[in-house]
PDB file of C-alpha atoms and ligand atoms in Angstrom:
ATOM      1  CA  MET A  11      72.508  30.007 122.963  1.00 97.00           C
ATOM      2  CA  ILE A  12      73.320  32.819 125.369  1.00 98.00           C
ATOM      3  CA  VAL A  13      76.509  34.857 124.967  1.00 98.00           C
ATOM      4  CA  ALA A  14      77.301  36.808 128.152  1.00 98.00           C
ATOM      5  CA  ILE A  15      79.503  39.875 127.755  1.00 98.00           C
ATOM      6  CA  ASP A  16      80.536  41.484 131.026  1.00 97.00           C
ATOM      7  CA  GLY A  17      83.076  44.130 131.947  1.00 95.00           C
ATOM      8  CA  PRO A  18      83.532  47.714 133.136  1.00 93.00           C
ATOM      9  CA  ALA A  19      82.320  50.914 131.449  1.00 88.00           C
ATOM     10  CA  GLY A  20      84.252  51.829 128.328  1.00 88.00           C
ATOM     11  CA  ALA A  21      85.683  48.338 127.756  1.00 93.00           C
ATOM     12  CA  GLY A  22      83.693  48.146 124.514  1.00 92.00           C
ATOM     13  CA  LYS A  23      80.785  45.963 125.630  1.00 95.00           C
ATOM     14  CA  SER A  24      77.939  47.755 123.838  1.00 95.00           C
ATOM     15  CA  THR A  25      79.682  48.243 120.509  1.00 95.00           C
ATOM     16  CA  VAL A  26      80.967  44.683 120.468  1.00 97.00           C
ATOM     17  CA  ALA A  27      77.777  43.049 121.747  1.00 98.00           C
ATOM     18  CA  ARG A  28      75.614  44.881 119.229  1.00 97.00           C
ATOM     19  CA  ALA A  29      77.870  44.003 116.282  1.00 97.00           C
ATOM     20  CA  LEU A  30      78.147  40.398 117.418  1.00 98.00           C
ATOM     21  CA  ALA A  31      74.369  40.035 117.792  1.00 97.00           C
ATOM     22  CA  GLU A  32      73.957  41.377 114.274  1.00 97.00           C
ATOM     23  CA  ARG A  33      76.505  38.968 112.822  1.00 97.00           C
ATOM     24  CA  LEU A  34      74.993  35.966 114.577  1.00 97.00           C
ATOM     25  CA  GLY A  35      71.363  36.981 114.063  1.00 97.00           C
ATOM     26  CA  PHE A  36      70.856  36.872 117.863  1.00 97.00           C
ATOM     27  CA  ARG A  37      68.831  39.295 119.969  1.00 96.00           C
ATOM     28  CA  TYR A  38      70.807  41.919 121.857  1.00 97.00           C
ATOM     29  CA  LEU A  39      70.090  42.892 125.449  1.00 97.00           C
ATOM     30  CA  ASP A  40      71.792  45.824 127.186  1.00 97.00           C
ATOM     31  CA  THR A  41      71.166  45.287 130.906  1.00 98.00           C
ATOM     32  CA  GLY A  42      73.015  48.498 131.832  1.00 97.00           C
ATOM     33  CA  ALA A  43      70.333  50.407 129.902  1.00 98.00           C
ATOM     34  CA  MET A  44      67.724  48.912 132.250  1.00 98.00           C
ATOM     35  CA  TYR A  45      69.480  50.251 135.357  1.00 98.00           C
ATOM     36  CA  ARG A  46      70.070  53.547 133.578  1.00 98.00           C
ATOM     37  CA  ALA A  47      66.407  53.966 132.604  1.00 98.00           C
ATOM     38  CA  LEU A  48      65.280  53.290 136.171  1.00 98.00           C
ATOM     39  CA  THR A  49      67.812  55.862 137.422  1.00 98.00           C
ATOM     40  CA  TRP A  50      66.486  58.403 134.924  1.00 98.00           C
ATOM     41  CA  LEU A  51      62.917  57.841 136.176  1.00 98.00           C
ATOM     42  CA  ALA A  52      63.913  58.041 139.852  1.00 98.00           C
ATOM     43  CA  LEU A  53      65.762  61.321 139.192  1.00 98.00           C
ATOM     44  CA  LYS A  54      62.820  62.707 137.232  1.00 98.00           C
ATOM     45  CA  ARG A  55      60.492  61.931 140.137  1.00 97.00           C
ATOM     46  CA  GLY A  56      62.923  63.251 142.734  1.00 97.00           C
ATOM     47  CA  LEU A  57      62.945  59.924 144.606  1.00 97.00           C
ATOM     48  CA  PRO A  58      65.669  59.466 147.232  1.00 97.00           C
ATOM     49  CA  LEU A  59      68.241  57.127 145.662  1.00 97.00           C
ATOM     50  CA  GLY A  60      69.122  55.528 149.004  1.00 96.00           C
ATOM     51  CA  GLU A  61      65.744  53.831 149.395  1.00 97.00           C
ATOM     52  CA  GLY A  62      66.016  50.367 147.921  1.00 98.00           C
ATOM     53  CA  ALA A  63      62.463  49.216 148.639  1.00 98.00           C
ATOM     54  CA  ALA A  64      60.918  52.253 146.908  1.00 98.00           C
ATOM     55  CA  LEU A  65      63.252  51.896 143.928  1.00 98.00           C
ATOM     56  CA  GLY A  66      62.510  48.180 143.697  1.00 98.00           C
ATOM     57  CA  ALA A  67      58.792  48.987 143.614  1.00 98.00           C
ATOM     58  CA  LEU A  68      59.403  51.649 140.962  1.00 98.00           C
ATOM     59  CA  ALA A  69      61.270  49.056 138.866  1.00 98.00           C
ATOM     60  CA  ARG A  70      58.464  46.520 139.258  1.00 98.00           C
ATOM     61  CA  ASP A  71      55.775  49.048 138.307  1.00 98.00           C
ATOM     62  CA  HIS A  72      57.681  50.477 135.330  1.00 98.00           C
ATOM     63  CA  PRO A  73      59.317  47.779 133.221  1.00 97.00           C
ATOM     64  CA  VAL A  74      62.027  48.958 130.860  1.00 98.00           C
ATOM     65  CA  THR A  75      61.296  47.942 127.266  1.00 96.00           C
ATOM     66  CA  PHE A  76      63.277  47.959 124.015  1.00 96.00           C
ATOM     67  CA  ASP A  77      61.956  48.288 120.479  1.00 95.00           C
ATOM     68  CA  GLU A  78      63.358  46.492 117.424  1.00 91.00           C
ATOM     69  CA  ASN A  79      65.891  49.316 116.937  1.00 92.00           C
ATOM     70  CA  ASP A  80      67.090  48.949 120.551  1.00 92.00           C
ATOM     71  CA  ARG A  81      65.493  52.220 121.600  1.00 97.00           C
ATOM     72  CA  VAL A  82      64.881  52.252 125.356  1.00 98.00           C
ATOM     73  CA  PHE A  83      61.531  53.129 126.974  1.00 98.00           C
ATOM     74  CA  ILE A  84      60.285  53.581 130.518  1.00 98.00           C
ATOM     75  CA  ASP A  85      57.030  55.032 131.796  1.00 98.00           C
ATOM     76  CA  GLY A  86      55.973  55.908 128.227  1.00 97.00           C
ATOM     77  CA  ALA A  87      59.116  57.945 127.488  1.00 98.00           C
ATOM     78  CA  ASP A  88      61.841  57.252 124.925  1.00 98.00           C
ATOM     79  CA  VAL A  89      64.941  57.660 127.099  1.00 98.00           C
ATOM     80  CA  THR A  90      67.523  56.312 124.631  1.00 98.00           C
ATOM     81  CA  SER A  91      69.656  59.476 124.667  1.00 96.00           C
ATOM     82  CA  ALA A  92      68.727  60.781 128.116  1.00 97.00           C
ATOM     83  CA  ILE A  93      70.206  57.703 129.847  1.00 97.00           C
ATOM     84  CA  ARG A  94      73.636  58.338 128.271  1.00 94.00           C
ATOM     85  CA  ARG A  95      74.225  61.668 129.981  1.00 92.00           C
ATOM     86  CA  SER A  96      76.648  62.291 132.818  1.00 90.00           C
ATOM     87  CA  ASN A  97      73.920  62.865 135.453  1.00 93.00           C
ATOM     88  CA  VAL A  98      72.741  59.280 134.920  1.00 95.00           C
ATOM     89  CA  ASP A  99      76.352  57.997 134.668  1.00 92.00           C
ATOM     90  CA  ARG A 100      76.992  59.427 138.128  1.00 92.00           C
ATOM     91  CA  MET A 101      73.926  58.032 139.892  1.00 95.00           C
ATOM     92  CA  VAL A 102      73.306  54.680 138.220  1.00 96.00           C
ATOM     93  CA  SER A 103      75.605  52.665 140.524  1.00 94.00           C
ATOM     94  CA  VAL A 104      73.802  54.043 143.554  1.00 95.00           C
ATOM     95  CA  VAL A 105      70.496  52.755 142.171  1.00 97.00           C
ATOM     96  CA  ALA A 106      71.920  49.467 140.837  1.00 96.00           C
ATOM     97  CA  ARG A 107      73.419  48.403 144.143  1.00 95.00           C
ATOM     98  CA  HIS A 108      70.063  47.910 145.907  1.00 97.00           C
ATOM     99  CA  PRO A 109      69.194  44.199 146.175  1.00 97.00           C
ATOM    100  CA  GLU A 110      65.484  45.044 145.665  1.00 98.00           C
ATOM    101  CA  VAL A 111      66.296  46.683 142.335  1.00 98.00           C
ATOM    102  CA  ARG A 112      68.615  43.898 141.208  1.00 98.00           C
ATOM    103  CA  GLU A 113      66.044  41.247 142.021  1.00 98.00           C
ATOM    104  CA  VAL A 114      63.457  42.838 139.691  1.00 98.00           C
ATOM    105  CA  MET A 115      65.989  43.486 136.919  1.00 98.00           C
ATOM    106  CA  ARG A 116      67.549  40.028 137.072  1.00 98.00           C
ATOM    107  CA  GLU A 117      64.137  38.369 136.947  1.00 98.00           C
ATOM    108  CA  ARG A 118      63.314  40.272 133.726  1.00 97.00           C
ATOM    109  CA  GLN A 119      66.724  39.622 132.253  1.00 98.00           C
ATOM    110  CA  ARG A 120      66.263  35.879 132.826  1.00 97.00           C
ATOM    111  CA  GLU A 121      62.828  36.014 131.175  1.00 97.00           C
ATOM    112  CA  LEU A 122      64.391  37.662 128.122  1.00 94.00           C
ATOM    113  CA  ALA A 123      67.286  35.177 128.161  1.00 95.00           C
ATOM    114  CA  ALA A 124      64.793  32.300 128.196  1.00 96.00           C
ATOM    115  CA  GLN A 125      63.363  33.435 124.841  1.00 95.00           C
ATOM    116  CA  GLY A 126      66.287  31.982 122.864  1.00 94.00           C
ATOM    117  CA  ASP A 127      69.550  33.062 121.265  1.00 97.00           C
ATOM    118  CA  ALA A 128      70.832  36.349 122.646  1.00 98.00           C
ATOM    119  CA  VAL A 129      73.933  38.399 123.319  1.00 98.00           C
ATOM    120  CA  ILE A 130      73.527  39.917 126.784  1.00 98.00           C
ATOM    121  CA  GLU A 131      75.856  42.560 128.148  1.00 98.00           C
ATOM    122  CA  GLY A 132      76.266  43.777 131.706  1.00 97.00           C
ATOM    123  CA  ARG A 133      78.312  43.195 134.836  1.00 96.00           C
ATOM    124  CA  ASP A 134      76.841  40.053 136.399  1.00 96.00           C
ATOM    125  CA  ILE A 135      75.481  38.160 133.390  1.00 97.00           C
ATOM    126  CA  GLY A 136      78.013  35.312 133.401  1.00 97.00           C
ATOM    127  CA  THR A 137      78.135  35.118 137.192  1.00 97.00           C
ATOM    128  CA  VAL A 138      74.523  35.576 138.373  1.00 97.00           C
ATOM    129  CA  VAL A 139      71.938  36.264 135.664  1.00 97.00           C
ATOM    130  CA  VAL A 140      72.808  33.397 133.280  1.00 97.00           C
ATOM    131  CA  PRO A 141      75.585  31.364 134.914  1.00 97.00           C
ATOM    132  CA  ALA A 142      74.879  28.578 132.400  1.00 97.00           C
ATOM    133  CA  ALA A 143      75.582  30.857 129.390  1.00 98.00           C
ATOM    134  CA  ALA A 144      77.277  28.858 126.617  1.00 97.00           C
ATOM    135  CA  VAL A 145      79.875  31.559 125.997  1.00 98.00           C
ATOM    136  CA  LYS A 146      81.117  34.021 128.623  1.00 98.00           C
ATOM    137  CA  VAL A 147      83.419  36.891 127.840  1.00 98.00           C
ATOM    138  CA  TYR A 148      84.877  39.509 130.147  1.00 98.00           C
ATOM    139  CA  LEU A 149      86.107  42.613 128.327  1.00 97.00           C
ATOM    140  CA  GLU A 150      88.676  44.853 129.933  1.00 96.00           C
ATOM    141  CA  ALA A 151      90.838  47.757 128.787  1.00 95.00           C
ATOM    142  CA  ASP A 152      93.348  50.263 130.067  1.00 94.00           C
ATOM    143  CA  PRO A 153      91.521  52.905 132.212  1.00 91.00           C
ATOM    144  CA  ASN A 154      92.873  55.804 130.114  1.00 91.00           C
ATOM    145  CA  VAL A 155      91.626  54.207 126.932  1.00 91.00           C
ATOM    146  CA  ARG A 156      88.251  53.517 128.526  1.00 92.00           C
ATOM    147  CA  ALA A 157      87.962  57.181 129.551  1.00 90.00           C
ATOM    148  CA  ARG A 158      88.914  58.315 126.025  1.00 89.00           C
ATOM    149  CA  ARG A 159      86.319  56.069 124.420  1.00 88.00           C
ATOM    150  CA  ARG A 160      83.648  57.310 126.803  1.00 85.00           C
ATOM    151  CA  GLN A 161      84.643  60.922 126.138  1.00 86.00           C
ATOM    152  CA  SER A 162      83.678  60.634 122.479  1.00 83.00           C
ATOM    153  CA  GLU A 163      80.149  59.671 123.628  1.00 84.00           C
ATOM    154  CA  ARG A 164      79.826  62.377 126.325  1.00 86.00           C
ATOM    155  CA  PRO A 165      80.056  65.860 124.830  1.00 80.00           C
ATOM    156  CA  ASP A 166      78.427  67.257 127.996  1.00 80.00           C
ATOM    157  CA  ILE A 167      81.440  66.719 130.270  1.00 85.00           C
ATOM    158  CA  GLY A 168      85.195  67.503 130.226  1.00 85.00           C
ATOM    159  CA  ALA A 169      87.918  64.829 130.020  1.00 85.00           C
ATOM    160  CA  ASP A 170      89.171  65.152 133.603  1.00 87.00           C
ATOM    161  CA  ALA A 171      85.710  65.057 135.164  1.00 87.00           C
ATOM    162  CA  LEU A 172      84.864  62.063 133.031  1.00 87.00           C
ATOM    163  CA  ALA A 173      88.000  60.145 134.056  1.00 87.00           C
ATOM    164  CA  THR A 174      87.177  60.838 137.714  1.00 89.00           C
ATOM    165  CA  ASP A 175      83.554  59.750 137.267  1.00 86.00           C
ATOM    166  CA  LEU A 176      84.656  56.534 135.591  1.00 88.00           C
ATOM    167  CA  LYS A 177      87.074  55.740 138.419  1.00 89.00           C
ATOM    168  CA  LEU A 178      84.387  56.378 141.030  1.00 88.00           C
ATOM    169  CA  ARG A 179      81.897  54.223 139.172  1.00 87.00           C
ATOM    170  CA  ASP A 180      84.431  51.378 138.919  1.00 87.00           C
ATOM    171  CA  GLU A 181      84.824  51.516 142.686  1.00 87.00           C
ATOM    172  CA  GLN A 182      81.071  51.532 143.232  1.00 86.00           C
ATOM    173  CA  ASP A 183      80.487  48.711 140.736  1.00 85.00           C
ATOM    174  CA  ARG A 184      83.435  46.629 141.918  1.00 84.00           C
ATOM    175  CA  ALA A 185      81.355  44.205 143.979  1.00 81.00           C
ATOM    176  CA  ARG A 186      79.390  43.283 140.862  1.00 83.00           C
ATOM    177  CA  MET A 187      82.295  43.360 138.449  1.00 81.00           C
ATOM    178  CA  GLU A 188      84.043  40.052 139.159  1.00 88.00           C
ATOM    179  CA  PRO A 189      84.584  38.017 135.996  1.00 94.00           C
ATOM    180  CA  ALA A 190      83.040  34.552 136.008  1.00 95.00           C
ATOM    181  CA  ALA A 191      85.677  31.903 136.700  1.00 96.00           C
ATOM    182  CA  ASP A 192      84.975  30.365 133.280  1.00 96.00           C
ATOM    183  CA  ALA A 193      84.830  33.666 131.335  1.00 97.00           C
ATOM    184  CA  GLN A 194      87.270  34.282 128.515  1.00 97.00           C
ATOM    185  CA  LYS A 195      89.025  37.577 129.279  1.00 97.00           C
ATOM    186  CA  ILE A 196      89.752  39.844 126.333  1.00 97.00           C
ATOM    187  CA  ASP A 197      91.803  43.007 126.742  1.00 97.00           C
ATOM    188  CA  THR A 198      90.437  45.402 124.113  1.00 96.00           C
ATOM    189  CA  THR A 199      92.988  48.198 124.711  1.00 96.00           C
ATOM    190  CA  LEU A 200      94.807  47.639 121.418  1.00 95.00           C
ATOM    191  CA  LEU A 201      92.095  45.831 119.482  1.00 96.00           C
ATOM    192  CA  ALA A 202      89.703  47.151 116.861  1.00 94.00           C
ATOM    193  CA  VAL A 203      85.998  46.381 117.337  1.00 95.00           C
ATOM    194  CA  ASP A 204      86.055  43.911 114.421  1.00 97.00           C
ATOM    195  CA  GLU A 205      88.899  41.971 116.004  1.00 97.00           C
ATOM    196  CA  VAL A 206      87.067  41.607 119.310  1.00 98.00           C
ATOM    197  CA  VAL A 207      83.859  40.589 117.534  1.00 98.00           C
ATOM    198  CA  ALA A 208      85.784  38.018 115.472  1.00 98.00           C
ATOM    199  CA  GLN A 209      87.357  36.511 118.597  1.00 98.00           C
ATOM    200  CA  ILE A 210      84.002  36.090 120.315  1.00 98.00           C
ATOM    201  CA  GLU A 211      82.360  34.809 117.161  1.00 98.00           C
ATOM    202  CA  ALA A 212      85.049  32.126 116.964  1.00 97.00           C
ATOM    203  CA  LEU A 213      84.216  31.097 120.554  1.00 97.00           C
ATOM    204  CA  VAL A 214      80.513  30.912 119.662  1.00 97.00           C
ATOM    205  CA  ARG A 215      81.141  28.828 116.523  1.00 96.00           C
ATOM    206  CA  ALA A 216      83.443  26.478 118.450  1.00 96.00           C
ATOM    207  CA  ARG A 217      80.846  26.052 121.135  1.00 94.00           C
ATOM    208  CA  ALA A 218      78.049  25.481 118.609  1.00 91.00           C
ATOM    209  CA  ALA A 219      80.138  22.821 116.852  1.00 93.00           C
ATOM    210  CA  ALA A 220      80.977  21.039 120.131  1.00 88.00           C
TER     211      ALA A 220
HETATM  212  O1  LIG B 318      77.172  49.167 131.191  1.00 53.89           O
HETATM  213  P1  LIG B 318      76.627  50.523 131.642  1.00 53.89           P
HETATM  214  O2  LIG B 318      77.704  51.525 131.893  1.00 53.89           O
HETATM  215  O3  LIG B 318      75.564  51.046 130.760  1.00 53.89           O
HETATM  216  O4  LIG B 318      75.945  50.191 133.052  1.00 53.89           O
HETATM  217  C1  LIG B 318      75.381  51.206 133.833  1.00 53.89           C
HETATM  218  C2  LIG B 318      75.456  50.859 135.314  1.00 53.89           C
HETATM  219  O5  LIG B 318      74.539  49.822 135.637  1.00 53.89           O
HETATM  220  C3  LIG B 318      76.824  50.384 135.800  1.00 53.89           C
HETATM  221  O6  LIG B 318      77.494  51.438 136.457  1.00 53.89           O
HETATM  222  C4  LIG B 318      76.538  49.275 136.750  1.00 53.89           C
HETATM  223  C5  LIG B 318      75.110  48.905 136.524  1.00 53.89           C
HETATM  224  N1  LIG B 318      74.921  47.565 135.986  1.00 53.89           N
HETATM  225  C6  LIG B 318      74.804  46.535 136.880  1.00 53.89           C
HETATM  226  O7  LIG B 318      74.945  46.757 138.086  1.00 53.89           O
HETATM  227  N2  LIG B 318      74.529  45.288 136.431  1.00 53.89           N
HETATM  228  C7  LIG B 318      74.416  45.043 135.108  1.00 53.89           C
HETATM  229  N3  LIG B 318      74.135  43.798 134.686  1.00 53.89           N
HETATM  230  C8  LIG B 318      74.549  46.101 134.185  1.00 53.89           C
HETATM  231  C9  LIG B 318      74.821  47.348 134.659  1.00 53.89           C
END
């Protein structure tokens, strides 16, 4: 069974998806980390981020991999922490919007999805990558709360700059951020992680029993 968890930055996707995967004994796939790792590599090589064909080729030649502890690797480097810094936050939408890049990433994501039970988080999982996912959830939250949550994970940037970055990224990601028509929307603003996980787990159990 595939559980698709989509939504904007700071809505709680990673924390919830990871905890849910653990509870269910499913694999966990963070598709945002794939776009982030590619962005990190493009920045490291000084590649122009406007050139979709070159970035698509870079993605094809350097697959992003995950180990059993969900550490993220590209081009032989462990980039788990490097991809969570504000320089990558700022540029990742620019890289992710190229159709050539998305084609490579989506192909890999579908290969991973085809390997069995998984919780997959991203922006377009329920709409494009796995439209047949058994359970689709779209997490959302108040923008101020999203910025506050992100702040605790970004010691390298001030609160105001972070809120602005988040707003800009929402605008850039908007085209890919539509919830699937059949996704269950959950507003996490006032919910604890455990409550969100429990809600999705109930959806999964109901679906498995059906
Ligand atoms: O979820 P995140 O913040 O780690 O995602 C990083 C960026 O990658 C996000 O700004 C948009 C992009 N992304 C995407 O376009 N499609 C996905 N399935 C996942 C992420």
